[in-house]
C-alpha positions as a printed Julia matrix, in Angstrom:
283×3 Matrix{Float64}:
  -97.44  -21.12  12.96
  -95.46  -17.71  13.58
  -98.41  -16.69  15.89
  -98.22  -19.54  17.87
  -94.53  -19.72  18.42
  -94.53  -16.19  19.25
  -97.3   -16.92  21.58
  -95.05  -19.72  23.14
  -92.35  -17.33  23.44
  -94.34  -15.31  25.4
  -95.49  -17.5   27.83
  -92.45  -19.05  28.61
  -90.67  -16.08  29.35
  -93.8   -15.36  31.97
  -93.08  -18.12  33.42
  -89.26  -17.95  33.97
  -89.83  -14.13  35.46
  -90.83  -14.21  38.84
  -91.73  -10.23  39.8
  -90.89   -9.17  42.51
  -93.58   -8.6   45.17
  -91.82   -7.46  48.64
  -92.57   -4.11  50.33
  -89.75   -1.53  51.65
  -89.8    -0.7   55.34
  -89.77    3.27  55.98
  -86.33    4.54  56.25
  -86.32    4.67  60.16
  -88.08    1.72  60.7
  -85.49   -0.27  59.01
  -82.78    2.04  60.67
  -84.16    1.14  63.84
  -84.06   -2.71  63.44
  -80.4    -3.23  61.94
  -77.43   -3.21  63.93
  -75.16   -1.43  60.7
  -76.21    1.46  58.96
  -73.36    2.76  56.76
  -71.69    3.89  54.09
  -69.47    1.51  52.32
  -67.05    0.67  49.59
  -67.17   -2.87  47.72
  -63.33   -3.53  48.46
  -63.46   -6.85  46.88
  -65.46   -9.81  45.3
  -64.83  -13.53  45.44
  -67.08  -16.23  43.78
  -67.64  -19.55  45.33
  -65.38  -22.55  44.01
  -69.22  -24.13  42.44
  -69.98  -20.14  41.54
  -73.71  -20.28  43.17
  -72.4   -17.59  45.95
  -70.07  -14.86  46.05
  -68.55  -13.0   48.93
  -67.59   -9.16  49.32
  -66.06   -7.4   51.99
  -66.95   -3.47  52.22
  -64.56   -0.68  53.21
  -66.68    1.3   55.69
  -66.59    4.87  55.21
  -68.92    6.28  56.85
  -70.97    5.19  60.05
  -74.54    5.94  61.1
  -75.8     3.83  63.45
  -74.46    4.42  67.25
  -72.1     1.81  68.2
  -68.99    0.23  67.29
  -68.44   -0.72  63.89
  -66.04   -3.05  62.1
  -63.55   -0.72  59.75
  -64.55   -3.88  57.2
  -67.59   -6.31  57.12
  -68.09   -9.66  55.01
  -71.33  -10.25  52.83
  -72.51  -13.42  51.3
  -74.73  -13.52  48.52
  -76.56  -16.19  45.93
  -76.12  -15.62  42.12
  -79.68  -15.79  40.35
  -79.85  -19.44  38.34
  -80.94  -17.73  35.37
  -80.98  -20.71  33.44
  -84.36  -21.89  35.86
  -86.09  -18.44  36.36
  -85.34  -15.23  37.07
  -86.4   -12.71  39.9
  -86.6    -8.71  39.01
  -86.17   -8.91  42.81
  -82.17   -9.49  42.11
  -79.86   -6.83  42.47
  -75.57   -8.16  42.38
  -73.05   -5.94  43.91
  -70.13   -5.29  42.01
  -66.14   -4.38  43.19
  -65.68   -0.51  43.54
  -69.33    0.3   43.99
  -70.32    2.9   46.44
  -73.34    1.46  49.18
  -76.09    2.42  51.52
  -76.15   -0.72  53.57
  -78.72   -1.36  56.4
  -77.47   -4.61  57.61
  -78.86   -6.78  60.27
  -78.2   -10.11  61.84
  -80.27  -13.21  61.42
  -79.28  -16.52  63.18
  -76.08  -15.48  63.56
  -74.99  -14.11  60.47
  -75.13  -10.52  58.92
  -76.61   -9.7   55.58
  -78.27   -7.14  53.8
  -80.45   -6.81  50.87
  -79.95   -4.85  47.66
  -83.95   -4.83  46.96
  -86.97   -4.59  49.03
  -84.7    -2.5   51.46
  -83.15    1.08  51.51
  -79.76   -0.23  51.13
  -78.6     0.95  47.35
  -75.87    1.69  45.58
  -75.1     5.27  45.78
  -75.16    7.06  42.42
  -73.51   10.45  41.41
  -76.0    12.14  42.79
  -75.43   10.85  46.35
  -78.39   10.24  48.91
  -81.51   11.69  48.5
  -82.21   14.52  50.9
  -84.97   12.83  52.45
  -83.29    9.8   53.55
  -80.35   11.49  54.41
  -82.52   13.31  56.84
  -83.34    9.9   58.09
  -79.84    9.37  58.7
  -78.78   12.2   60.44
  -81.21   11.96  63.23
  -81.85    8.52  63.05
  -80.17    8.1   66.5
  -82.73   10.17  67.98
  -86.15    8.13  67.15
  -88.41    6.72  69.78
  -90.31    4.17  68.43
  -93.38    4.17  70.95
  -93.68    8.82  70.16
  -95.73    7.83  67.46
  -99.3     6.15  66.07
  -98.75    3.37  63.18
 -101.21    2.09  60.99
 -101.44   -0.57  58.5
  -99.28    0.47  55.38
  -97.22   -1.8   53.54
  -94.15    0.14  54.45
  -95.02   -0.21  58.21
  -97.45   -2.78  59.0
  -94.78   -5.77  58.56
  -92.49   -4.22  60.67
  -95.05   -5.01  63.6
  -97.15   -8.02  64.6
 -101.03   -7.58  63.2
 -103.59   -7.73  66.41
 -106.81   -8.45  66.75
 -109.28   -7.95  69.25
 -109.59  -10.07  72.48
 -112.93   -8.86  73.51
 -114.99  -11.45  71.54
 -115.96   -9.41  68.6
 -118.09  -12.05  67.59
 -120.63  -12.18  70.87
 -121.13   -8.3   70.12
 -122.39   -8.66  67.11
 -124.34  -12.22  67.23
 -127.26  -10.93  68.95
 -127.52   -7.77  67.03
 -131.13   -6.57  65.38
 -131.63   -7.09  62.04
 -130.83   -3.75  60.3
 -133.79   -2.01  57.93
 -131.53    0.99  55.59
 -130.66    1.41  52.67
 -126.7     1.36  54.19
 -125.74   -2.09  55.51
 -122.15   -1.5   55.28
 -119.58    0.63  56.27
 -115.57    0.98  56.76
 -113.8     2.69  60.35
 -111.13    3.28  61.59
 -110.36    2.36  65.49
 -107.37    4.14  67.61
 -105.65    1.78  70.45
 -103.32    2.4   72.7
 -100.14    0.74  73.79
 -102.03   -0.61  76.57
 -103.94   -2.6   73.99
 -106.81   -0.84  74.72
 -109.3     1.63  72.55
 -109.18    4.76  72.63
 -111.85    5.89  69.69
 -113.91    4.93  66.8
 -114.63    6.79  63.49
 -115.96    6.1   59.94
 -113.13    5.79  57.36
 -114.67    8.67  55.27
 -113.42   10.92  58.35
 -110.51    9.71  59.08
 -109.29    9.98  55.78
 -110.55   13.29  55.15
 -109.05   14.88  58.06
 -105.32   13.45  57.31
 -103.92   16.4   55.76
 -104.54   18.28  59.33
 -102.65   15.28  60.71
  -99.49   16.14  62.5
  -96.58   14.12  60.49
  -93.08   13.74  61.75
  -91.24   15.85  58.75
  -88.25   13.76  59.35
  -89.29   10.19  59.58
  -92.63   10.87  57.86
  -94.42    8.68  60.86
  -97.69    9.95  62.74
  -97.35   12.2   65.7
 -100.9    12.88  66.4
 -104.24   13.15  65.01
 -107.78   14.75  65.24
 -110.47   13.59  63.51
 -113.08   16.48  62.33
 -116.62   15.33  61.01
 -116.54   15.94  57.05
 -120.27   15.06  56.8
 -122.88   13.83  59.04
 -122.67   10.42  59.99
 -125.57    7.71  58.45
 -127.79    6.03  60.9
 -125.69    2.51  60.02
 -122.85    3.91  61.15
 -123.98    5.62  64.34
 -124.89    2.48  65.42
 -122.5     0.37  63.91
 -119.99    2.91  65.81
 -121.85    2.54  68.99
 -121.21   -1.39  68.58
 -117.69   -0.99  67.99
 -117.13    1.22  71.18
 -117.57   -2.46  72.94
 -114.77   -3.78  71.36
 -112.8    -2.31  73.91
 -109.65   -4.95  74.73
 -107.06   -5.18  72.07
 -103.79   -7.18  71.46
 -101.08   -5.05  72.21
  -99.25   -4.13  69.05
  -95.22   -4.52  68.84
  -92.53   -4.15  66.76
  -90.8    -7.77  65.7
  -87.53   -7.28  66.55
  -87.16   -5.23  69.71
  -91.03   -6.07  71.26
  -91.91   -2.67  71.96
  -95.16   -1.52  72.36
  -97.0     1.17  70.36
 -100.32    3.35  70.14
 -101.53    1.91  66.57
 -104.77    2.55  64.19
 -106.76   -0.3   62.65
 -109.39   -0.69  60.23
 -112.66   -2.86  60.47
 -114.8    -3.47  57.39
 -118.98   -4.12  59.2
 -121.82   -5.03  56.67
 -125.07   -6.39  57.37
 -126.76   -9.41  55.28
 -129.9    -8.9   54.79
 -130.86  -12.64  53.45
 -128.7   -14.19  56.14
 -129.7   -11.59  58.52
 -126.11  -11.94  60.16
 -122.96   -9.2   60.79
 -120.29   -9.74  59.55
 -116.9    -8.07  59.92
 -113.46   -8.19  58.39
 -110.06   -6.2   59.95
 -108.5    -4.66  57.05
């Protein structure tokens, strides 16, 4: 009986927690989209007259972003219903706390969030060095100076594209492929013209990123070369050679402002041998 209320216990509580699964934007990425970045001080609180919002205004202090800036800004938020689940995604703000606040606008109205952003509350020990970085030159980045990938703290910042030339005519009339290999991951560079610029196997590419040239600041690709880390299998020389025909692209763009950037993508190929078909899967 013990074991099974226990058990109960358990269970129940797993299904009141809801975990949080979000993804934080890079620093500058997020810098670059919001129309506040400051530093703030929670002046005051106010709950709603039912108590399932509350409102604070922050003190700004200190201002990052270029532009005008309020000397105070109002924030809605929602207090967690505990008593139906809870989230380990909520964060409250509290009068007299100290905040990092990225802020943007959406339909009208400016909010920020406490989690799954860089806004915090800042500690004793300040900002982290870092970020702070970030902060200082923020002002300065050029989104389109640099090469994106598909990381979860960039690839949501940006639409995901896919090929236009049909990817699926290329490899529908392929030979059946006799090796002992019939799969194989690369990695395909595109320009901001949507259009490709070079092909290489994953094992590569990944081998040759700690030559890559990183933006110390905003931690964002400047430029890479790929060096050969061991010769390349016969599946994918020709499963390279293939992929060289895929050569139109969607153009890749950030969400909020449109712009267009050089980008890197990935392309799982394998080859079925009882099917006898290609297959292929962007990653």
């Amino acid at each position: 009986m013990k074991k099974f209320i226990i058990t109960f216990l358990f269970l129940f509580v797993c299904i009141k927690t809801v975990a949080c699964d979000c993804y934080t934007p890079k620093p500058i990425l997020e810098f670059y989209t919001s129309k506040y970045v400051f530093e703030g001080l929670v002046a005051s609180k106010k709950n709603s007259r039912d108590s399932t919002t509350y409102t604070i205004k922050v003190k700004v202090l200190k201002n990052y972003k270029k532009g005008d800036i309020p000397k105070e800004l109002s924030f809605t938020f929602n207090y967690e219903n505990k008593r139906y689940f809870q989230s380990s995604c909520y964060s409250e703000v509290y009068k007299d706390q100290k905040l990092l606040v990225f802020a943007s606008e959406f339909k009208g109205k400016l909010n920020f969030e406490m989690s799954c952003s860089n806004s915090q509350v800042i500690g004793d020990k300040g900002i982290d060095s870092f970020l702070q970085k970030v902060l200082d030159n923020g002002n300065d980045f050029k989104l389109d100076d640099y090469i994106y990938g598909n990381e979860s703290d960039v690839r949501y910042e940006f639409n995901f594209p896919k090929p236009i030339t049909n990817i699926d005519s290329i490899f529908k009339y392929e030979k059946a492929w006799k090796s002992d290999e019939k799969h194989g991951l690369f990695a395909l560079s595109i320009n901001k013209k949507g259009e490709l610029v070079s092909v290489f196997n994953f094992f590569d590419w990944y081998k040759s990123q700690e030559d890559f040239k990183i933006d110390p600041v905003f931690g964002l690709l400047k430029e890479f070369h790929v060096k050969s880390k061991r010769p390349l299998t016969e599946f994918e020389k020709y499963t390279i050679e293939l992929l060289k025909k895929v050569s139109v692209w969607e153009i890749r763009r950030n969400k909020e402002t449109n712009v267009a950037v050089d980008y890197v993508t990935y392309l799982a190929v394998e080859f079925d041998e009882k099917s006898l078909k290609w297959t292929y899967e962007l990653r």
